Amino acid sequence: MSAADKKTGPSSFTIPADHPWNNLWKIFAGVAVAGLAMAGAGAGGDLKRFAHAYLVAFVWGLTIALGCLFFVLVQHVTNAGWSVVVRRVAEQGMSSLPVFGLLFLPLVGLKDHLYGSWMDHARAEADHLIHAKTGYLNFTFWIVRAVVYFGVWAFLAFRLGGLSLQQDTSKDPQLTNKMVATSAVGIPLFALSLTFAGIDWVMSLEPKWYSTMFGVYIFAGAVVSMFATMNLIFSRADSAGLLKNTVTVEHFHDLGKFMFAFTFFWGYIAFSQYMLYWYANIPEETEFFLHRGQHGWELPSWILVFGHFAAPFLLMLSRHAKRTFPAIRQSVAAWILVVHFIDIYWLVMPNVDHHFHFNPLQDIGALLFIAGVLFAVIFRRLLSAPIIPAGDPRLARSLRFENA
Amino acid sequence: MSTHEQDTKNEPQKRVAGILAEYDSPGSVMHAAEMMRDAGYTKWDVNTPFPVHGMDRAMGIKPTPLGWISFVGGLTGGSLGLLMQWWMNGVDYQLNIAGKPAFTLQTSVPVAYELTILLTAFATLFGMFGLNRLPQLYHWAFHSKRFERVTDDRFFITVDAEDPKFNVEKTSEILEKTHPSHMEIVHEIVETSSGGDGASLAFEALTGISSPLGKSKEH
């Protein structure tokens, strides 16, 4: 290997052994342990409430990991050139999906506290509307579906991540074709699994209520928070001097544009769902918004309107927010991760208590635990491979990418 | 050329309209644009068959104010949409639909949203036309036969004679240093009361036939 090869080879994008980022995953692992202790201390008082708080944190982390999977799938099926330099972080993000399979186990243990209204035969049979749905809503089918979802996600994450890592050293363009083919099959699998997982784990908390928009709602939150995560990780990596001008202002501009676009997408579909229910005014549908419009739940509802939609939209509207002032883009990205938590909280928690009561030990503890695990996995994985997919045949196209 | 001019006194008077420099590749025209930018010219342009990334920077073009025009258009559309529905549904002609209030924000969002998009699109399109002074039917470069390849496989720099720094010798000298594959001083007919007007010039430029309108005036 000549000196020139070494410069452009995979090793030059590996995080050096003495770099502070080597310890990041340990810090996040510490956060996870602290969160676990907090949640454990808060759980004893009310297991039903804790189960819901854990579900909020679980869905928050899972949606970010699924957003990463979506990013990789879409970049491959569209044969995107610009995104090659930012793909690796998404790949490491989706590699946490099997870990979420383990993090799902507490939900199985706590299932009666979450889905008792339909998993409990006696209660389901007492209510005709729920009883009519037990063909789908029953424990056996629910657990089988969960295994299928995690199977699909783990398969896609291992295959796409594995092929990409293999390409770092082999530089074989044929591997790209394999990844594209896998992604083409993966897109519909992803859409179906995410939609039904959203129905199974969140929408079924209110088994009489339904929304045909629910899967899209979960998807919108997943994608916008994934782009927020990517914005943050790459901005930090840039400041830490790990990117060596491979990820330029042009790529940050695009990551900002996507974050902006999916902020709007979330607002668009969230409002569509709300307006149709408001207008039709059918009791079993409006129940959902009724619970979220009173007894203190007005506050999180309004935070979502302004915090999840209006403020990020206006702040990210200008080209300067995406290119000239990285502080705006990074602040909005960090804020989006917070409002994404409020969003899931707003979906789940009114089912356990119609009155809004924040329980920091349970709510923040569970969030710290899941966030700690998610980012510990991502930053640990980032140490094991180059931060840029150096063997991708489209890398040169990505490096010289420019917005017109 | 000079003898030809002497022979035909009825020929319309011509003047130098600008200089046309032709290049073979996007890279060479981009490099030339950087040199023209550094030389301090203001009334000049680059013409290419397709968008060339990085050309804005090479030409030293300032960021466009178009975003602000779009933004104002969007605000106008949104406000107009809300105001219209408030007036029509809430004040002027109230209808009781399922017992709902005559005017509500919930039902007004879709129309206000669509009007926001519509007026943003209008403001962007027509703002772009205005900033670029479009539609432009005539340009002196149309007099050059070679310039026709601008829509095919050649790249051009046009320096306008109206540029304050323009000087046929000096400007040609600078352009010569950018290594164009070809260079041409383009003349256009001076507009007089009896000469060709803008429309006939455009006709001539676009069709290659001298305008029958202009001819009848000359003779």
PDB file of N, CA, C and O in Angstrom, chain B residues 100-151:
ATOM      1  N   LYS B 100     -71.733  23.985  14.078  1.00  0.00           N
ATOM      2  CA  LYS B 100     -70.375  24.466  14.349  1.00  0.00           C
ATOM      3  C   LYS B 100     -70.339  25.991  14.268  1.00  0.00           C
ATOM      4  O   LYS B 100     -71.164  26.608  13.599  1.00  0.00           O
ATOM      5  N   PRO B 101     -69.378  26.607  14.959  1.00  0.00           N
ATOM      6  CA  PRO B 101     -69.257  28.062  14.872  1.00  0.00           C
ATOM      7  C   PRO B 101     -69.076  28.499  13.415  1.00  0.00           C
ATOM      8  O   PRO B 101     -68.518  27.753  12.606  1.00  0.00           O
ATOM      9  N   ALA B 102     -69.552  29.704  13.100  1.00  0.00           N
ATOM     10  CA  ALA B 102     -69.510  30.167  11.706  1.00  0.00           C
ATOM     11  C   ALA B 102     -68.069  30.282  11.210  1.00  0.00           C
ATOM     12  O   ALA B 102     -67.758  29.894  10.090  1.00  0.00           O
ATOM     13  N   PHE B 103     -67.196  30.821  12.055  1.00  0.00           N
ATOM     14  CA  PHE B 103     -65.801  30.913  11.649  1.00  0.00           C
ATOM     15  C   PHE B 103     -64.928  30.196  12.682  1.00  0.00           C
ATOM     16  O   PHE B 103     -65.033  30.477  13.880  1.00  0.00           O
ATOM     17  N   THR B 104     -64.101  29.269  12.241  1.00  0.00           N
ATOM     18  CA  THR B 104     -63.163  28.611  13.157  1.00  0.00           C
ATOM     19  C   THR B 104     -61.807  28.525  12.483  1.00  0.00           C
ATOM     20  O   THR B 104     -61.709  28.438  11.261  1.00  0.00           O
ATOM     21  N   LEU B 105     -60.781  28.541  13.316  1.00  0.00           N
ATOM     22  CA  LEU B 105     -59.419  28.420  12.798  1.00  0.00           C
ATOM     23  C   LEU B 105     -59.209  27.037  12.176  1.00  0.00           C
ATOM     24  O   LEU B 105     -58.560  26.896  11.138  1.00  0.00           O
ATOM     25  N   GLN B 106     -59.785  26.011  12.831  1.00  0.00           N
ATOM     26  CA  GLN B 106     -59.583  24.631  12.366  1.00  0.00           C
ATOM     27  C   GLN B 106     -59.947  24.461  10.886  1.00  0.00           C
ATOM     28  O   GLN B 106     -59.173  23.918  10.106  1.00  0.00           O
ATOM     29  N   THR B 107     -61.158  24.932  10.533  1.00  0.00           N
ATOM     30  CA  THR B 107     -61.595  24.735   9.152  1.00  0.00           C
ATOM     31  C   THR B 107     -60.904  25.705   8.206  1.00  0.00           C
ATOM     32  O   THR B 107     -60.904  25.491   6.999  1.00  0.00           O
ATOM     33  N   SER B 108     -60.338  26.792   8.735  1.00  0.00           N
ATOM     34  CA  SER B 108     -59.744  27.798   7.851  1.00  0.00           C
ATOM     35  C   SER B 108     -58.318  27.450   7.443  1.00  0.00           C
ATOM     36  O   SER B 108     -57.795  28.034   6.496  1.00  0.00           O
ATOM     37  N   VAL B 109     -57.718  26.496   8.175  1.00  0.00           N
ATOM     38  CA  VAL B 109     -56.305  26.200   7.893  1.00  0.00           C
ATOM     39  C   VAL B 109     -56.068  25.705   6.462  1.00  0.00           C
ATOM     40  O   VAL B 109     -55.176  26.233   5.789  1.00  0.00           O
ATOM     41  N   PRO B 110     -56.851  24.725   5.967  1.00  0.00           N
ATOM     42  CA  PRO B 110     -56.508  24.216   4.625  1.00  0.00           C
ATOM     43  C   PRO B 110     -56.491  25.294   3.544  1.00  0.00           C
ATOM     44  O   PRO B 110     -55.562  25.354   2.738  1.00  0.00           O
ATOM     45  N   VAL B 111     -57.503  26.157   3.537  1.00  0.00           N
ATOM     46  CA  VAL B 111     -57.563  27.190   2.494  1.00  0.00           C
ATOM     47  C   VAL B 111     -56.432  28.202   2.688  1.00  0.00           C
ATOM     48  O   VAL B 111     -55.750  28.588   1.724  1.00  0.00           O
ATOM     49  N   ALA B 112     -56.213  28.611   3.937  1.00  0.00           N
ATOM     50  CA  ALA B 112     -55.132  29.569   4.201  1.00  0.00           C
ATOM     51  C   ALA B 112     -53.781  28.962   3.808  1.00  0.00           C
ATOM     52  O   ALA B 112     -52.918  29.642   3.239  1.00  0.00           O
ATOM     53  N   TYR B 113     -53.645  27.671   4.067  1.00  0.00           N
ATOM     54  CA  TYR B 113     -52.404  26.955   3.740  1.00  0.00           C
ATOM     55  C   TYR B 113     -52.168  26.920   2.231  1.00  0.00           C
ATOM     56  O   TYR B 113     -51.078  27.209   1.731  1.00  0.00           O
ATOM     57  N   GLU B 114     -53.235  26.585   1.493  1.00  0.00           N
ATOM     58  CA  GLU B 114     -53.100  26.518   0.034  1.00  0.00           C
ATOM     59  C   GLU B 114     -52.796  27.893  -0.552  1.00  0.00           C
ATOM     60  O   GLU B 114     -52.006  28.020  -1.484  1.00  0.00           O
ATOM     61  N   LEU B 115     -53.445  28.926  -0.011  1.00  0.00           N
ATOM     62  CA  LEU B 115     -53.188  30.282  -0.521  1.00  0.00           C
ATOM     63  C   LEU B 115     -51.761  30.718  -0.182  1.00  0.00           C
ATOM     64  O   LEU B 115     -51.131  31.444  -0.959  1.00  0.00           O
ATOM     65  N   THR B 116     -51.269  30.282   0.978  1.00  0.00           N
ATOM     66  CA  THR B 116     -49.874  30.587   1.330  1.00  0.00           C
ATOM     67  C   THR B 116     -48.940  30.015   0.265  1.00  0.00           C
ATOM     68  O   THR B 116     -48.046  30.700  -0.237  1.00  0.00           O
ATOM     69  N   ILE B 117     -49.197  28.749  -0.102  1.00  0.00           N
ATOM     70  CA  ILE B 117     -48.343  28.097  -1.099  1.00  0.00           C
ATOM     71  C   ILE B 117     -48.482  28.796  -2.449  1.00  0.00           C
ATOM     72  O   ILE B 117     -47.490  29.088  -3.123  1.00  0.00           O
ATOM     73  N   LEU B 118     -49.725  29.086  -2.834  1.00  0.00           N
ATOM     74  CA  LEU B 118     -49.970  29.687  -4.149  1.00  0.00           C
ATOM     75  C   LEU B 118     -49.251  31.029  -4.278  1.00  0.00           C
ATOM     76  O   LEU B 118     -48.521  31.272  -5.240  1.00  0.00           O
ATOM     77  N   LEU B 119     -49.435  31.897  -3.264  1.00  0.00           N
ATOM     78  CA  LEU B 119     -48.829  33.225  -3.376  1.00  0.00           C
ATOM     79  C   LEU B 119     -47.310  33.154  -3.180  1.00  0.00           C
ATOM     80  O   LEU B 119     -46.585  33.983  -3.725  1.00  0.00           O
ATOM     81  N   THR B 120     -46.832  32.168  -2.422  1.00  0.00           N
ATOM     82  CA  THR B 120     -45.377  31.986  -2.320  1.00  0.00           C
ATOM     83  C   THR B 120     -44.819  31.611  -3.691  1.00  0.00           C
ATOM     84  O   THR B 120     -43.788  32.146  -4.123  1.00  0.00           O
ATOM     85  N   ALA B 121     -45.533  30.704  -4.373  1.00  0.00           N
ATOM     86  CA  ALA B 121     -45.075  30.266  -5.693  1.00  0.00           C
ATOM     87  C   ALA B 121     -45.108  31.434  -6.674  1.00  0.00           C
ATOM     88  O   ALA B 121     -44.160  31.658  -7.433  1.00  0.00           O
ATOM     89  N   PHE B 122     -46.194  32.196  -6.656  1.00  0.00           N
ATOM     90  CA  PHE B 122     -46.296  33.362  -7.546  1.00  0.00           C
ATOM     91  C   PHE B 122     -45.172  34.350  -7.258  1.00  0.00           C
ATOM     92  O   PHE B 122     -44.503  34.841  -8.173  1.00  0.00           O
ATOM     93  N   ALA B 123     -44.982  34.670  -5.974  1.00  0.00           N
ATOM     94  CA  ALA B 123     -43.965  35.654  -5.601  1.00  0.00           C
ATOM     95  C   ALA B 123     -42.587  35.174  -6.032  1.00  0.00           C
ATOM     96  O   ALA B 123     -41.768  35.951  -6.533  1.00  0.00           O
ATOM     97  N   THR B 124     -42.348  33.846  -5.884  1.00  0.00           N
ATOM     98  CA  THR B 124     -41.039  33.305  -6.254  1.00  0.00           C
ATOM     99  C   THR B 124     -40.833  33.374  -7.758  1.00  0.00           C
ATOM    100  O   THR B 124     -39.804  33.844  -8.247  1.00  0.00           O
ATOM    101  N   LEU B 125     -41.842  32.928  -8.510  1.00  0.00           N
ATOM    102  CA  LEU B 125     -41.720  32.894  -9.966  1.00  0.00           C
ATOM    103  C   LEU B 125     -41.577  34.310 -10.535  1.00  0.00           C
ATOM    104  O   LEU B 125     -40.630  34.619 -11.252  1.00  0.00           O
ATOM    105  N   PHE B 126     -42.522  35.190 -10.178  1.00  0.00           N
ATOM    106  CA  PHE B 126     -42.499  36.527 -10.766  1.00  0.00           C
ATOM    107  C   PHE B 126     -41.388  37.382 -10.155  1.00  0.00           C
ATOM    108  O   PHE B 126     -40.848  38.259 -10.824  1.00  0.00           O
ATOM    109  N   GLY B 127     -41.043  37.098  -8.897  1.00  0.00           N
ATOM    110  CA  GLY B 127     -39.889  37.773  -8.294  1.00  0.00           C
ATOM    111  C   GLY B 127     -38.613  37.413  -9.044  1.00  0.00           C
ATOM    112  O   GLY B 127     -37.776  38.271  -9.321  1.00  0.00           O
ATOM    113  N   MET B 128     -38.495  36.131  -9.395  1.00  0.00           N
ATOM    114  CA  MET B 128     -37.332  35.671 -10.163  1.00  0.00           C
ATOM    115  C   MET B 128     -37.309  36.339 -11.535  1.00  0.00           C
ATOM    116  O   MET B 128     -36.270  36.817 -11.995  1.00  0.00           O
ATOM    117  N   PHE B 129     -38.484  36.425 -12.187  1.00  0.00           N
ATOM    118  CA  PHE B 129     -38.580  37.103 -13.486  1.00  0.00           C
ATOM    119  C   PHE B 129     -38.111  38.548 -13.360  1.00  0.00           C
ATOM    120  O   PHE B 129     -37.341  39.043 -14.164  1.00  0.00           O
ATOM    121  N   GLY B 130     -38.601  39.219 -12.306  1.00  0.00           N
ATOM    122  CA  GLY B 130     -38.268  40.630 -12.119  1.00  0.00           C
ATOM    123  C   GLY B 130     -36.775  40.811 -11.868  1.00  0.00           C
ATOM    124  O   GLY B 130     -36.131  41.663 -12.495  1.00  0.00           O
ATOM    125  N   LEU B 131     -36.214  39.989 -10.981  1.00  0.00           N
ATOM    126  CA  LEU B 131     -34.800  40.140 -10.650  1.00  0.00           C
ATOM    127  C   LEU B 131     -33.907  39.836 -11.853  1.00  0.00           C
ATOM    128  O   LEU B 131     -32.845  40.415 -12.009  1.00  0.00           O
ATOM    129  N   ASN B 132     -34.356  38.910 -12.707  1.00  0.00           N
ATOM    130  CA  ASN B 132     -33.563  38.545 -13.883  1.00  0.00           C
ATOM    131  C   ASN B 132     -33.948  39.375 -15.111  1.00  0.00           C
ATOM    132  O   ASN B 132     -33.446  39.114 -16.203  1.00  0.00           O
ATOM    133  N   ARG B 133     -34.883  40.304 -14.941  1.00  0.00           N
ATOM    134  CA  ARG B 133     -35.416  41.115 -16.041  1.00  0.00           C
ATOM    135  C   ARG B 133     -35.900  40.227 -17.190  1.00  0.00           C
ATOM    136  O   ARG B 133     -35.547  40.408 -18.354  1.00  0.00           O
ATOM    137  N   LEU B 134     -36.686  39.241 -16.833  1.00  0.00           N
ATOM    138  CA  LEU B 134     -37.266  38.348 -17.846  1.00  0.00           C
ATOM    139  C   LEU B 134     -38.717  38.727 -18.077  1.00  0.00           C
ATOM    140  O   LEU B 134     -39.331  39.298 -17.199  1.00  0.00           O
ATOM    141  N   PRO B 135     -39.337  38.438 -19.188  1.00  0.00           N
ATOM    142  CA  PRO B 135     -38.719  37.801 -20.351  1.00  0.00           C
ATOM    143  C   PRO B 135     -37.884  38.793 -21.175  1.00  0.00           C
ATOM    144  O   PRO B 135     -38.273  39.925 -21.342  1.00  0.00           O
ATOM    145  N   GLN B 136     -36.756  38.319 -21.632  1.00  0.00           N
ATOM    146  CA  GLN B 136     -35.861  39.153 -22.425  1.00  0.00           C
ATOM    147  C   GLN B 136     -35.853  38.584 -23.842  1.00  0.00           C
ATOM    148  O   GLN B 136     -35.349  37.493 -24.076  1.00  0.00           O
ATOM    149  N   LEU B 137     -36.406  39.344 -24.789  1.00  0.00           N
ATOM    150  CA  LEU B 137     -36.550  38.807 -26.149  1.00  0.00           C
ATOM    151  C   LEU B 137     -35.324  39.077 -27.001  1.00  0.00           C
ATOM    152  O   LEU B 137     -35.102  38.427 -28.016  1.00  0.00           O
ATOM    153  N   TYR B 138     -34.542  40.075 -26.604  1.00  0.00           N
ATOM    154  CA  TYR B 138     -33.391  40.418 -27.443  1.00  0.00           C
ATOM    155  C   TYR B 138     -32.123  40.479 -26.618  1.00  0.00           C
ATOM    156  O   TYR B 138     -32.108  40.992 -25.493  1.00  0.00           O
ATOM    157  N   HIS B 139     -31.065  39.926 -27.153  1.00  0.00           N
ATOM    158  CA  HIS B 139     -29.735  40.114 -26.576  1.00  0.00           C
ATOM    159  C   HIS B 139     -28.759  40.237 -27.736  1.00  0.00           C
ATOM    160  O   HIS B 139     -28.887  39.541 -28.735  1.00  0.00           O
ATOM    161  N   TRP B 140     -27.809  41.139 -27.572  1.00  0.00           N
ATOM    162  CA  TRP B 140     -26.892  41.376 -28.703  1.00  0.00           C
ATOM    163  C   TRP B 140     -26.123  40.131 -29.105  1.00  0.00           C
ATOM    164  O   TRP B 140     -25.697  39.987 -30.258  1.00  0.00           O
ATOM    165  N   ALA B 141     -25.943  39.198 -28.169  1.00  0.00           N
ATOM    166  CA  ALA B 141     -25.177  37.996 -28.505  1.00  0.00           C
ATOM    167  C   ALA B 141     -25.888  37.153 -29.563  1.00  0.00           C
ATOM    168  O   ALA B 141     -25.257  36.328 -30.224  1.00  0.00           O
ATOM    169  N   PHE B 142     -27.199  37.384 -29.739  1.00  0.00           N
ATOM    170  CA  PHE B 142     -27.943  36.632 -30.760  1.00  0.00           C
ATOM    171  C   PHE B 142     -27.410  36.929 -32.170  1.00  0.00           C
ATOM    172  O   PHE B 142     -27.670  36.183 -33.103  1.00  0.00           O
ATOM    173  N   HIS B 143     -26.702  38.052 -32.330  1.00  0.00           N
ATOM    174  CA  HIS B 143     -26.147  38.382 -33.645  1.00  0.00           C
ATOM    175  C   HIS B 143     -25.013  37.445 -34.022  1.00  0.00           C
ATOM    176  O   HIS B 143     -24.633  37.391 -35.189  1.00  0.00           O
ATOM    177  N   SER B 144     -24.443  36.758 -33.042  1.00  0.00           N
ATOM    178  CA  SER B 144     -23.327  35.872 -33.336  1.00  0.00           C
ATOM    179  C   SER B 144     -23.842  34.497 -33.714  1.00  0.00           C
ATOM    180  O   SER B 144     -24.669  33.908 -33.014  1.00  0.00           O
ATOM    181  N   LYS B 145     -23.342  33.967 -34.822  1.00  0.00           N
ATOM    182  CA  LYS B 145     -23.752  32.638 -35.278  1.00  0.00           C
ATOM    183  C   LYS B 145     -23.247  31.570 -34.304  1.00  0.00           C
ATOM    184  O   LYS B 145     -23.919  30.584 -34.032  1.00  0.00           O
ATOM    185  N   ARG B 146     -22.030  31.806 -33.796  1.00  0.00           N
ATOM    186  CA  ARG B 146     -21.419  30.808 -32.901  1.00  0.00           C
ATOM    187  C   ARG B 146     -22.210  30.651 -31.602  1.00  0.00           C
ATOM    188  O   ARG B 146     -22.188  29.600 -30.980  1.00  0.00           O
ATOM    189  N   PHE B 147     -22.883  31.751 -31.208  1.00  0.00           N
ATOM    190  CA  PHE B 147     -23.579  31.748 -29.922  1.00  0.00           C
ATOM    191  C   PHE B 147     -24.717  30.721 -29.889  1.00  0.00           C
ATOM    192  O   PHE B 147     -25.187  30.323 -28.830  1.00  0.00           O
ATOM    193  N   GLU B 148     -25.141  30.265 -31.094  1.00  0.00           N
ATOM    194  CA  GLU B 148     -26.230  29.280 -31.133  1.00  0.00           C
ATOM    195  C   GLU B 148     -25.851  27.997 -30.399  1.00  0.00           C
ATOM    196  O   GLU B 148     -26.706  27.275 -29.907  1.00  0.00           O
ATOM    197  N   ARG B 149     -24.554  27.734 -30.315  1.00  0.00           N
ATOM    198  CA  ARG B 149     -24.129  26.476 -29.672  1.00  0.00           C
ATOM    199  C   ARG B 149     -24.208  26.554 -28.140  1.00  0.00           C
ATOM    200  O   ARG B 149     -23.885  25.583 -27.461  1.00  0.00           O
ATOM    201  N   VAL B 150     -24.666  27.711 -27.622  1.00  0.00           N
ATOM    202  CA  VAL B 150     -24.798  27.834 -26.164  1.00  0.00           C
ATOM    203  C   VAL B 150     -25.847  26.872 -25.610  1.00  0.00           C
ATOM    204  O   VAL B 150     -25.821  26.497 -24.440  1.00  0.00           O
ATOM    205  N   THR B 151     -26.769  26.449 -26.469  1.00  0.00           N
ATOM    206  CA  THR B 151     -27.774  25.483 -25.999  1.00  0.00           C
ATOM    207  C   THR B 151     -27.323  24.052 -26.269  1.00  0.00           C
ATOM    208  O   THR B 151     -28.072  23.119 -26.064  1.00  0.00           O
TER     209      THR B 151
END
